Amino acid sequence: MNQRIEFVLNSEKRSVEPRANQTLLEMLRDTLGVKSPKCGCDRGDCGSCTVMIDGRAVRSCLVLAVEVDGHEVKTLEGLMPGGKFSALQKSFLAHNSFQCGFCTPGVIVAVSELLEKNPHPDRNEIKEALSGNLCRCTGYTPIIEAVVAHAGREE
Amino acid sequence: MPIINEFAYVKPATVAQALKWLARYKKPAILAGGTDLLNSLKDGSIKPDAVIDIKGLDTLHKISFAGKRLYVGALVTFSELIEAEAVRRLFPVLAETARTIGSPGIRNRATMVGNICSAVPCLDSGPLLLAYDAVVTTVGRGGKREIPIVKWFRGPKKTSLKSGEIVSGVIIPLPEGKHAGCFIKLGRYAGEDLAQASVLAMALEGNRFRVAFGSVAPVPFRAKGIEKLLNGKQLDARLFAEAKKLVAAAIAPITDLRATKEYRAHMCRVMLERSLKAALGRLAGGGPAYGERLL
Ligand SMILES: Cc1cc2nc3c(=O)[nH]c(=O)nc-3n(C[C@@H](O)[C@@H](O)[C@H](O)COP(=O)(O)OP(=O)(O)OC[C@H]3O[C@@H](n4cnc5c(N)ncnc54)[C@H](O)[C@@H]3O)c2cc1C
Ligand code: FES
Ligand code: FES
């Protein structure tokens, strides 16, 4: 059963007709070709599918596509002004904060929510923001360091 | 895992409309934050003919404090609870508990009411709501009901909710006099893990105590025997030792892939003492900061 929905994706209005049983993650990747959210576990455990709905980081694998009708969705693509790397992404590059990169989009979305509320978080706040994002490559230290360096920057 | 089963999706705008939809379908499922429901839809343990998304019911999306009672509407997420001014000021242990649930990405969506509706034995809201003698409020076509939390949990994944009813919210009364609590959750690692065992201890003015356990019985429960032993007394080493002796009889832990029953029982004794001490310290204006790890 399909239903027409309208929502804002990365500042652009979209009108889509997802199946009622389709997840937001499936709609983003398969229907709309937005590939930054990754499917790691498909059950809420890993955070690799993290996107923002109305400014809050959520698991897109645990949201039905139809639920975003009338809401604003942001993926990593929407956090890159003019398609260019953001300062946070550059900090990730500088700190070797990823290897396979599978977790990185979800990590950056989760960190972005934190930074919007709290531009200069301490290490513990960063760790808490990332407590639901698994990374099987880096051992987390380079990720935390990138965020710490970014959060401590002079503006 | 894609969802195989097909269903209608409806999003009512009023409670009356929601109740009508609930009655119209044979096997409707209520959707709040979806952090449990989506997984049940994926693994096929729930096969509804309709998913009724209650997030359009604005009247259930409020948190308020009046007449010494905190009202938490069914759509209030754990993140909103943590951020609420009344919670931070008057119920800091509620925020402490909410912060142990999953991670921010889960808490931004998951509701406390959804947590008690799923009613798995390890739910973290259980001990908290029991310690506060909370009341669950429901609406149905037969009218409204108020269900004391002790009567809410009927077994693993079983509650007193009747078919055709919606939980509208939870009432958390502020105890008489000063009080302070402490929630300790035993998990395998920090961040996103379900409890192997949990304890909520509350200390109230006049040496009164409340103790609730989670994850160590089919439902969370108040340890009345331990409370009786402690009430009216000054807690000292001897009394802690006596209280810990009562733990074995109070709990009924099982061995599963997350822990053995012996480990759970041992840790319940450790956590009982630490949470009581922390609650007493906080009541006196000191003690560990809320959210500090005590294990
Ligand atoms: C990765 C992950 C980590 C987690 N970690 C924890 C944890 O540490 N501690 C913990 O306790 N839980 C944890 N959970 C579970 C927790 O997220 C859920 O129990 C959540 O609180 C349920 O709320 P929801 O709004 O998402 O409910 P939903 O998934 O929408 O609904 C849950 C159930 O309740 C019913 N329901 C919901 N609202 C109502 C209502 N108003 N009236 C009647 N029925 C209703 C639904 O029909 C469904 O059966 C975790 C979940 C995930 C995926
Ligand atoms: S894919 Fe959504 S949390 Fe893992
Ligand atoms: S870089 Fe490979 S999972 Fe994080």
Short mmCIF file of C-alpha atoms and ligand atoms in Angstrom, two decimals:
data_model
loop_
_atom_site.label_atom_id
_atom_site.label_comp_id
_atom_site.label_asym_id
_atom_site.label_seq_id
_atom_site.Cartn_x
_atom_site.Cartn_y
_atom_site.Cartn_z
CA MET A 1 0.00 0.00 0.00
CA ASN A 2 1.56 3.24 -1.14
CA GLN A 3 0.94 6.69 0.17
CA ARG A 4 2.16 10.02 -1.18
CA ILE A 5 4.33 11.96 1.23
CA GLU A 6 6.06 15.29 1.05
CA PHE A 7 9.11 16.22 3.02
CA VAL A 8 12.27 18.28 2.85
CA LEU A 9 15.44 16.34 2.13
CA ASN A 10 18.68 18.28 2.48
CA SER A 11 16.86 21.59 1.93
CA GLU A 12 15.02 20.32 -1.16
CA LYS A 13 11.31 19.55 -1.29
CA ARG A 14 10.59 15.94 -2.26
CA SER A 15 7.40 14.14 -3.07
CA VAL A 16 7.56 10.35 -2.94
CA GLU A 17 5.21 7.39 -2.76
CA PRO A 18 6.85 4.84 -0.47
CA ARG A 19 5.35 1.48 0.45
CA ALA A 20 3.88 1.54 3.96
CA ASN A 21 6.38 -1.12 5.06
CA GLN A 22 9.45 0.59 3.62
CA THR A 23 11.96 2.06 6.06
CA LEU A 24 13.33 5.56 5.72
CA LEU A 25 16.76 4.03 5.12
CA GLU A 26 15.44 1.96 2.22
CA MET A 27 13.65 4.93 0.70
CA LEU A 28 16.72 7.17 0.96
CA ARG A 29 19.10 4.64 -0.55
CA ASP A 30 16.96 2.66 -2.98
CA THR A 31 14.32 5.15 -4.11
CA LEU A 32 16.14 8.45 -3.82
CA GLY A 33 19.73 7.33 -4.40
CA VAL A 34 21.05 9.06 -1.30
CA LYS A 35 23.86 6.71 -0.37
CA SER A 36 25.57 8.21 2.67
CA PRO A 37 23.33 6.45 5.23
CA LYS A 38 24.59 2.89 5.39
CA CYS A 39 22.81 -0.28 6.41
CA GLY A 40 25.01 -1.98 9.00
CA CYS A 41 22.65 -3.92 11.23
CA ASP A 42 19.15 -2.80 10.22
CA ARG A 43 18.02 -3.05 13.83
CA GLY A 44 19.15 0.10 15.57
CA ASP A 45 22.38 -1.21 17.06
CA CYS A 46 25.17 0.27 14.94
CA GLY A 47 24.32 3.87 14.04
CA SER A 48 25.63 3.67 10.47
CA CYS A 49 22.18 4.70 9.13
CA THR A 50 21.99 7.84 11.29
CA VAL A 51 20.23 10.82 9.70
CA MET A 52 18.56 13.88 11.20
CA ILE A 53 14.84 14.37 11.40
CA ASP A 54 13.95 17.95 12.39
CA GLY A 55 17.47 18.43 13.73
CA ARG A 56 17.57 15.27 15.84
CA ALA A 57 19.86 12.35 14.99
CA VAL A 58 17.83 9.16 14.55
CA ARG A 59 18.23 5.64 13.19
CA SER A 60 16.74 5.68 9.70
CA CYS A 61 16.45 1.87 9.81
CA LEU A 62 13.94 2.22 12.67
CA VAL A 63 11.72 4.80 10.98
CA LEU A 64 9.07 4.08 8.38
CA ALA A 65 9.48 6.19 5.27
CA VAL A 66 5.90 7.43 5.57
CA GLU A 67 6.64 8.83 9.01
CA VAL A 68 8.72 11.70 7.59
CA ASP A 69 5.72 13.21 5.80
CA GLY A 70 5.85 16.94 6.59
CA HIS A 71 9.24 16.73 8.27
CA GLU A 72 12.77 17.76 7.46
CA VAL A 73 15.39 15.07 6.83
CA LYS A 74 19.10 15.72 6.63
CA THR A 75 21.79 13.25 5.65
CA LEU A 76 25.54 13.76 5.46
CA GLU A 77 25.06 15.20 1.96
CA GLY A 78 22.98 17.99 3.51
CA LEU A 79 25.76 18.82 5.95
CA MET A 80 28.24 19.61 3.16
CA PRO A 81 27.82 23.23 2.11
CA GLY A 82 27.98 23.49 -1.69
CA GLY A 83 28.98 19.82 -1.86
CA LYS A 84 32.33 20.67 -0.29
CA PHE A 85 33.92 19.11 2.77
CA SER A 86 32.86 20.76 5.99
CA ALA A 87 35.39 21.83 8.63
CA LEU A 88 34.39 18.78 10.67
CA GLN A 89 35.02 16.46 7.73
CA LYS A 90 38.41 18.08 7.15
CA SER A 91 39.26 17.38 10.76
CA PHE A 92 38.33 13.71 10.17
CA LEU A 93 40.67 13.65 7.16
CA ALA A 94 43.47 15.29 9.13
CA HIS A 95 43.16 12.77 11.96
CA ASN A 96 42.84 9.61 9.91
CA SER A 97 39.48 9.08 11.56
CA PHE A 98 38.30 6.34 9.25
CA GLN A 99 39.63 3.32 7.46
CA CYS A 100 36.83 1.59 5.58
CA GLY A 101 34.64 4.65 6.12
CA PHE A 102 31.42 2.70 6.56
CA CYS A 103 30.60 4.23 9.92
CA THR A 104 31.71 7.75 9.03
CA PRO A 105 28.51 9.31 7.63
CA GLY A 106 26.54 8.18 10.69
CA VAL A 107 29.29 9.37 13.02
CA ILE A 108 29.39 12.80 11.41
CA VAL A 109 25.62 13.20 11.55
CA ALA A 110 25.61 12.19 15.24
CA VAL A 111 28.44 14.63 16.02
CA SER A 112 26.69 17.37 14.06
CA GLU A 113 23.63 17.12 16.27
CA LEU A 114 25.85 17.53 19.32
CA LEU A 115 27.74 20.49 17.85
CA GLU A 116 24.55 22.29 16.96
CA LYS A 117 23.43 22.23 20.59
CA ASN A 118 26.86 22.56 22.10
CA PRO A 119 29.62 23.92 19.82
CA HIS A 120 32.43 23.18 22.29
CA PRO A 121 31.67 19.83 23.90
CA ASP A 122 34.17 18.12 26.17
CA ARG A 123 35.53 14.63 25.59
CA ASN A 124 32.83 12.95 27.69
CA GLU A 125 30.05 14.73 25.87
CA ILE A 126 31.57 13.66 22.57
CA LYS A 127 31.80 10.07 23.75
CA GLU A 128 28.18 10.12 24.88
CA ALA A 129 27.02 11.54 21.53
CA LEU A 130 28.87 8.72 19.77
CA SER A 131 27.91 5.94 22.18
CA GLY A 132 25.53 4.43 19.63
CA ASN A 133 27.87 4.52 16.63
CA LEU A 134 29.98 1.43 16.14
CA CYS A 135 33.28 1.53 14.29
CA ARG A 136 35.04 -1.73 13.59
CA CYS A 137 38.24 -0.19 12.21
CA THR A 138 39.62 2.77 14.08
CA GLY A 139 39.31 1.88 17.74
CA TYR A 140 37.48 5.22 18.15
CA THR A 141 40.48 7.23 19.34
CA PRO A 142 41.11 9.00 16.00
CA ILE A 143 37.38 9.79 15.75
CA ILE A 144 37.27 11.36 19.20
CA GLU A 145 40.51 13.25 18.49
CA ALA A 146 39.09 14.72 15.29
CA VAL A 147 36.00 15.96 17.10
CA VAL A 148 38.01 17.26 20.07
CA ALA A 149 40.29 19.21 17.72
CA HIS A 150 37.32 20.56 15.79
CA ALA A 151 35.41 21.50 18.95
CA GLY A 152 38.44 23.23 20.45
CA ARG A 153 39.17 25.32 17.35
CA GLU A 154 39.31 29.10 17.45
CA GLU A 155 36.40 30.68 15.62
CA MET B 1 16.02 -7.19 7.04
CA PRO B 2 13.16 -5.68 5.05
CA ILE B 3 9.66 -5.80 6.45
CA ILE B 4 7.86 -8.56 4.54
CA ASN B 5 4.41 -8.19 5.98
CA GLU B 6 2.10 -5.59 4.43
CA PHE B 7 -0.10 -3.27 6.41
CA ALA B 8 -2.03 -0.04 6.17
CA TYR B 9 -0.43 3.03 7.69
CA VAL B 10 -2.72 5.55 9.32
CA LYS B 11 -1.93 8.67 11.28
CA PRO B 12 -4.92 9.94 13.25
CA ALA B 13 -5.05 13.58 14.32
CA THR B 14 -7.19 13.09 17.42
CA VAL B 15 -7.46 10.49 20.16
CA ALA B 16 -11.08 9.80 19.21
CA GLN B 17 -10.03 9.10 15.64
CA ALA B 18 -7.19 6.86 16.85
CA LEU B 19 -9.61 4.80 18.95
CA LYS B 20 -11.89 4.45 15.94
CA TRP B 21 -9.05 3.15 13.79
CA LEU B 22 -7.99 0.79 16.59
CA ALA B 23 -11.47 -0.72 16.62
CA ARG B 24 -11.74 -0.91 12.86
CA TYR B 25 -8.76 -3.21 12.25
CA LYS B 26 -8.36 -6.81 13.37
CA LYS B 27 -4.72 -6.63 14.40
CA PRO B 28 -3.65 -3.00 14.71
CA ALA B 29 -0.26 -2.00 16.10
CA ILE B 30 0.33 1.36 17.74
CA LEU B 31 3.46 3.18 16.57
CA ALA B 32 5.18 5.76 18.76
CA GLY B 33 8.97 6.11 18.41
CA GLY B 34 9.21 2.78 16.61
CA THR B 35 12.48 1.69 18.23
CA ASP B 36 10.87 -1.57 19.35
CA LEU B 37 8.02 -1.85 16.88
CA LEU B 38 10.18 -1.59 13.75
CA ASN B 39 12.33 -4.47 14.95
CA SER B 40 9.23 -6.57 15.67
CA LEU B 41 7.89 -5.81 12.19
CA LYS B 42 11.21 -6.84 10.67
CA ASP B 43 11.57 -10.13 12.52
CA GLY B 44 7.88 -10.89 11.94
CA SER B 45 7.04 -11.30 15.63
CA ILE B 46 4.25 -8.75 15.07
CA LYS B 47 2.16 -8.98 11.88
CA PRO B 48 -0.37 -6.16 12.05
CA ASP B 49 -2.95 -5.33 9.41
CA ALA B 50 -2.55 -1.66 10.29
CA VAL B 51 0.09 0.49 11.89
CA ILE B 52 -1.49 3.37 13.75
CA ASP B 53 1.02 6.17 14.12
CA ILE B 54 0.03 8.18 17.18
CA LYS B 55 2.61 10.92 16.66
CA GLY B 56 -0.12 13.23 15.34
CA LEU B 57 -1.88 13.21 18.73
CA ASP B 58 -0.46 16.50 19.98
CA THR B 59 -2.29 16.27 23.29
CA LEU B 60 -0.09 13.31 24.20
CA HIS B 61 3.08 15.21 23.44
CA LYS B 62 3.45 17.17 26.63
CA ILE B 63 5.34 17.06 29.85
CA SER B 64 4.08 19.15 32.73
CA PHE B 65 4.40 19.56 36.46
CA ALA B 66 1.38 20.61 38.49
CA GLY B 67 -0.12 19.69 41.84
CA LYS B 68 3.08 17.87 42.83
CA ARG B 69 2.70 15.45 39.93
CA LEU B 70 4.82 15.14 36.84
CA TYR B 71 2.80 14.18 33.82
CA VAL B 72 4.71 12.53 31.00
CA GLY B 73 2.61 12.20 27.86
CA ALA B 74 2.90 9.11 25.69
CA LEU B 75 4.82 10.91 22.96
CA VAL B 76 7.53 12.38 25.18
CA THR B 77 10.89 10.93 24.19
CA PHE B 78 13.71 10.09 26.56
CA SER B 79 15.71 13.01 25.11
CA GLU B 80 12.86 15.40 25.88
CA LEU B 81 12.66 14.02 29.41
CA ILE B 82 16.37 14.61 29.95
CA GLU B 83 16.01 18.18 28.67
CA ALA B 84 12.84 19.06 30.62
CA GLU B 85 13.40 21.71 33.27
CA ALA B 86 11.02 20.11 35.80
CA VAL B 87 12.81 16.79 35.46
CA ARG B 88 16.26 18.29 35.96
CA ARG B 89 15.14 20.26 38.99
CA LEU B 90 12.77 17.90 40.78
CA PHE B 91 13.40 14.40 39.42
CA PRO B 92 17.11 14.24 38.60
CA VAL B 93 17.11 10.46 38.98
CA LEU B 94 14.61 10.31 36.12
CA ALA B 95 17.13 12.05 33.87
CA GLU B 96 19.88 9.81 35.24
CA THR B 97 17.84 6.75 34.28
CA ALA B 98 16.84 8.09 30.86
CA ARG B 99 20.48 8.76 30.03
CA THR B 100 21.32 5.07 30.39
CA ILE B 101 18.86 4.10 27.66
CA GLY B 102 20.50 3.23 24.35
CA SER B 103 22.27 6.20 22.81
CA PRO B 104 21.13 9.69 21.76
CA GLY B 105 19.96 8.34 18.40
CA ILE B 106 17.62 5.95 20.22
CA ARG B 107 16.54 8.41 22.92
CA ASN B 108 15.62 11.01 20.30
CA ARG B 109 12.88 8.69 19.14
CA ALA B 110 12.10 6.24 21.96
CA THR B 111 9.33 7.16 24.40
CA MET B 112 9.05 6.16 28.04
CA VAL B 113 5.49 5.02 27.47
CA GLY B 114 6.61 2.82 24.56
CA ASN B 115 9.21 1.38 26.91
CA ILE B 116 6.61 0.29 29.48
CA CYS B 117 4.26 -0.94 26.72
CA SER B 118 6.95 -3.24 25.35
CA ALA B 119 7.49 -4.37 28.95
CA VAL B 120 10.56 -6.51 28.43
CA PRO B 121 12.05 -7.62 31.78
CA CYS B 122 15.15 -5.46 31.31
CA LEU B 123 13.32 -2.21 30.63
CA ASP B 124 15.04 0.67 32.39
CA SER B 125 11.93 2.73 33.14
CA GLY B 126 10.49 -0.08 35.27
CA PRO B 127 12.42 0.29 38.55
CA LEU B 128 12.16 4.08 38.35
CA LEU B 129 8.39 4.20 37.90
CA LEU B 130 7.90 1.57 40.60
CA ALA B 131 9.99 3.55 43.07
CA TYR B 132 7.87 6.64 42.40
CA ASP B 133 4.54 4.75 42.63
CA ALA B 134 3.71 6.06 39.17
CA VAL B 135 0.29 5.70 37.59
CA VAL B 136 -0.32 4.74 33.96
CA THR B 137 -3.22 6.52 32.30
CA THR B 138 -5.10 4.97 29.38
CA VAL B 139 -7.94 5.93 27.09
CA GLY B 140 -10.26 3.54 25.36
CA ARG B 141 -13.75 3.46 24.04
CA GLY B 142 -14.92 2.43 27.50
CA GLY B 143 -13.34 5.59 28.93
CA LYS B 144 -10.21 6.47 30.84
CA ARG B 145 -8.37 4.28 33.32
CA GLU B 146 -5.64 4.94 35.85
CA ILE B 147 -3.50 1.91 36.58
CA PRO B 148 -0.95 1.87 39.41
CA ILE B 149 2.39 0.83 37.99
CA VAL B 150 2.61 -2.27 40.25
CA LYS B 151 -0.46 -3.60 38.47
CA TRP B 152 0.82 -2.64 35.04
CA PHE B 153 3.53 -5.27 34.48
CA ARG B 154 1.92 -8.72 34.17
CA GLY B 155 4.83 -10.74 32.78
CA PRO B 156 7.51 -10.49 30.11
CA LYS B 157 5.93 -8.37 27.35
CA LYS B 158 2.57 -8.51 29.14
CA THR B 159 0.81 -5.46 30.52
CA SER B 160 -2.62 -4.50 31.80
CA LEU B 161 -3.42 -2.65 28.57
CA LYS B 162 -6.67 -3.88 27.04
CA SER B 163 -7.18 -4.17 23.34
CA GLY B 164 -8.59 -0.99 21.87
CA GLU B 165 -6.83 1.14 24.48
CA ILE B 166 -4.01 3.64 24.15
CA VAL B 167 -1.72 4.70 26.94
CA SER B 168 -2.05 8.46 27.20
CA GLY B 169 0.76 9.01 29.66
CA VAL B 170 2.33 8.37 33.04
CA ILE B 171 1.83 10.33 36.24
CA ILE B 172 4.84 10.50 38.55
CA PRO B 173 3.97 11.90 41.97
CA LEU B 174 6.63 13.88 43.80
CA PRO B 175 7.15 12.14 47.16
CA GLU B 176 6.30 14.03 50.36
CA GLY B 177 9.34 15.77 51.82
CA LYS B 178 12.80 15.70 50.38
CA HIS B 179 13.93 12.69 48.40
CA ALA B 180 16.87 11.56 46.30
CA GLY B 181 17.40 8.52 44.14
CA CYS B 182 20.12 6.62 42.38
CA PHE B 183 19.83 4.28 39.40
CA ILE B 184 22.57 1.77 38.70
CA LYS B 185 22.47 -0.35 35.58
CA LEU B 186 24.80 -3.27 35.01
CA GLY B 187 25.73 -3.66 31.37
CA ARG B 188 28.56 -5.28 29.50
CA TYR B 189 29.91 -1.98 28.21
CA ALA B 190 29.18 1.74 28.37
CA GLY B 191 26.74 2.95 25.73
CA GLU B 192 23.95 1.02 24.14
CA ASP B 193 23.51 -2.16 26.11
CA LEU B 194 20.50 -3.66 27.81
CA ALA B 195 20.65 -4.17 31.56
CA GLN B 196 21.90 -7.42 33.02
CA ALA B 197 20.52 -6.16 36.30
CA SER B 198 19.44 -2.76 37.56
CA VAL B 199 18.61 -1.18 40.90
CA LEU B 200 16.88 2.03 41.78
CA ALA B 201 17.26 3.14 45.37
CA MET B 202 15.43 6.12 46.81
CA ALA B 203 16.12 7.75 50.16
CA LEU B 204 13.41 9.95 51.65
CA GLU B 205 13.34 12.30 54.61
CA GLY B 206 12.97 10.50 57.94
CA ASN B 207 15.01 7.45 56.99
CA ARG B 208 12.49 5.99 54.62
CA PHE B 209 13.65 3.97 51.64
CA ARG B 210 12.36 2.54 48.40
CA VAL B 211 14.19 -0.12 46.42
CA ALA B 212 13.28 -1.53 43.02
CA PHE B 213 15.04 -4.07 40.83
CA GLY B 214 14.96 -4.66 37.07
CA SER B 215 16.19 -7.48 34.83
CA VAL B 216 16.31 -10.05 37.63
CA ALA B 217 12.74 -11.35 37.51
CA PRO B 218 10.01 -11.66 34.84
CA VAL B 219 8.92 -8.11 35.69
CA PRO B 220 10.58 -5.22 37.52
CA PHE B 221 9.49 -5.06 41.16
CA ARG B 222 9.76 -3.27 44.51
CA ALA B 223 11.77 -5.15 47.15
CA LYS B 224 9.32 -4.59 50.00
CA GLY B 225 11.16 -6.90 52.39
CA ILE B 226 14.33 -4.87 52.06
CA GLU B 227 12.42 -1.61 52.41
CA LYS B 228 10.79 -2.88 55.61
CA LEU B 229 14.13 -3.81 57.07
CA LEU B 230 15.65 -0.41 56.32
CA ASN B 231 12.75 1.93 57.04
CA GLY B 232 13.16 4.12 60.11
CA LYS B 233 16.77 3.09 60.64
CA GLN B 234 20.13 4.72 60.29
CA LEU B 235 21.98 2.72 57.64
CA ASP B 236 25.25 1.26 58.90
CA ALA B 237 27.54 -1.59 57.91
CA ARG B 238 25.53 -4.15 59.86
CA LEU B 239 22.28 -3.10 58.25
CA PHE B 240 23.78 -3.18 54.76
CA ALA B 241 24.98 -6.72 55.44
CA GLU B 242 21.48 -7.72 56.57
CA ALA B 243 19.85 -6.07 53.57
CA LYS B 244 22.18 -7.86 51.19
CA LYS B 245 21.16 -11.18 52.75
CA LEU B 246 17.57 -10.47 51.69
CA VAL B 247 18.50 -9.97 48.03
CA ALA B 248 18.65 -13.67 47.14
CA ALA B 249 15.06 -14.25 48.25
CA ALA B 250 13.79 -11.07 46.59
CA ILE B 251 15.10 -11.69 43.06
CA ALA B 252 14.64 -14.54 40.59
CA PRO B 253 17.37 -14.03 37.99
CA ILE B 254 17.96 -16.31 35.04
CA THR B 255 21.06 -17.25 33.09
CA ASP B 256 21.03 -16.04 29.50
CA LEU B 257 23.55 -14.91 26.94
CA ARG B 258 24.12 -11.64 28.77
CA ALA B 259 24.95 -12.99 32.25
CA THR B 260 24.64 -15.96 34.59
CA LYS B 261 22.14 -15.87 37.40
CA GLU B 262 24.92 -16.12 39.99
CA TYR B 263 26.66 -13.04 38.58
CA ARG B 264 23.40 -11.13 38.49
CA ALA B 265 22.63 -12.05 42.11
CA HIS B 266 26.11 -11.08 43.26
CA MET B 267 25.99 -7.75 41.46
CA CYS B 268 22.51 -6.97 42.83
CA ARG B 269 24.01 -7.05 46.32
CA VAL B 270 26.86 -4.75 45.29
CA MET B 271 24.52 -2.38 43.48
CA LEU B 272 22.01 -2.30 46.35
CA GLU B 273 24.62 -1.00 48.76
CA ARG B 274 26.14 1.48 46.32
CA SER B 275 22.82 2.90 45.17
CA LEU B 276 21.54 3.30 48.74
CA LYS B 277 24.73 5.06 49.78
CA ALA B 278 24.61 7.33 46.76
CA ALA B 279 20.93 8.16 47.33
CA LEU B 280 21.61 8.99 50.99
CA GLY B 281 24.60 11.12 50.01
CA ARG B 282 22.51 13.00 47.48
CA LEU B 283 19.69 13.48 50.00
CA ALA B 284 22.23 15.15 52.29
CA GLY B 285 23.28 17.46 49.46
CA GLY B 286 26.45 15.59 48.51
CA GLY B 287 27.02 12.14 47.05
CA PRO B 288 28.11 11.33 43.53
CA ALA B 289 26.93 13.61 40.72
CA TYR B 290 23.89 12.32 38.83
CA GLY B 291 25.04 10.26 35.89
CA GLU B 292 28.37 9.35 37.44
CA ARG B 293 29.28 5.71 36.85
CA LEU B 294 29.14 3.77 40.08
CA LEU B 295 30.23 0.38 38.71
C1 LIG C 1 19.65 -0.11 19.82
C2 LIG C 1 18.62 -0.07 20.90
C3 LIG C 1 19.03 0.12 22.22
C4 LIG C 1 18.08 0.13 23.25
N1 LIG C 1 18.52 0.30 24.53
C5 LIG C 1 17.61 0.28 25.54
C6 LIG C 1 18.04 0.40 26.89
O1 LIG C 1 19.22 0.58 27.17
N2 LIG C 1 17.10 0.34 27.88
C7 LIG C 1 15.76 0.16 27.60
O2 LIG C 1 14.96 0.12 28.52
N3 LIG C 1 15.34 0.05 26.33
C8 LIG C 1 16.24 0.09 25.31
N4 LIG C 1 15.80 -0.05 24.02
C9 LIG C 1 14.36 -0.21 23.79
C10 LIG C 1 13.66 1.15 23.82
O3 LIG C 1 14.18 1.95 22.77
C11 LIG C 1 12.19 0.96 23.65
O4 LIG C 1 11.66 0.13 24.65
C12 LIG C 1 11.43 2.28 23.60
O5 LIG C 1 11.40 2.94 24.83
C13 LIG C 1 10.05 2.05 23.09
O6 LIG C 1 9.46 3.29 22.81
P1 LIG C 1 9.03 3.68 21.32
O7 LIG C 1 8.38 5.01 21.44
O8 LIG C 1 10.15 3.53 20.39
O9 LIG C 1 7.93 2.56 21.10
P2 LIG C 1 7.44 1.79 19.79
O10 LIG C 1 8.52 0.95 19.23
O11 LIG C 1 6.74 2.72 18.89
O12 LIG C 1 6.36 0.87 20.49
C14 LIG C 1 6.73 -0.13 21.40
C15 LIG C 1 5.52 -0.98 21.77
O13 LIG C 1 4.63 -0.25 22.60
C16 LIG C 1 3.38 -0.05 21.95
N5 LIG C 1 3.02 1.33 22.24
C17 LIG C 1 3.81 2.43 22.08
N6 LIG C 1 3.19 3.53 22.52
C18 LIG C 1 1.96 3.13 22.95
C19 LIG C 1 0.86 3.81 23.53
N7 LIG C 1 0.87 5.14 23.76
N8 LIG C 1 -0.24 3.09 23.88
C20 LIG C 1 -0.26 1.75 23.67
N9 LIG C 1 0.75 1.05 23.13
C21 LIG C 1 1.87 1.73 22.78
C22 LIG C 1 3.63 -0.36 20.50
O14 LIG C 1 2.47 -0.85 19.87
C23 LIG C 1 4.72 -1.41 20.56
O15 LIG C 1 4.18 -2.67 20.83
C24 LIG C 1 16.72 -0.04 22.96
C25 LIG C 1 16.30 -0.19 21.65
C26 LIG C 1 17.23 -0.21 20.61
C27 LIG C 1 16.79 -0.41 19.21
S1 FES C 2 21.64 0.09 10.22
FE1 FES C 2 20.42 1.35 11.44
S2 FES C 2 21.44 1.27 13.32
FE2 FES C 2 22.53 -0.20 12.17
S1 FES C 3 36.07 3.21 9.62
FE1 FES C 3 35.46 1.20 9.24
S2 FES C 3 33.76 1.00 10.57
FE2 FES C 3 34.56 2.89 11.15
#
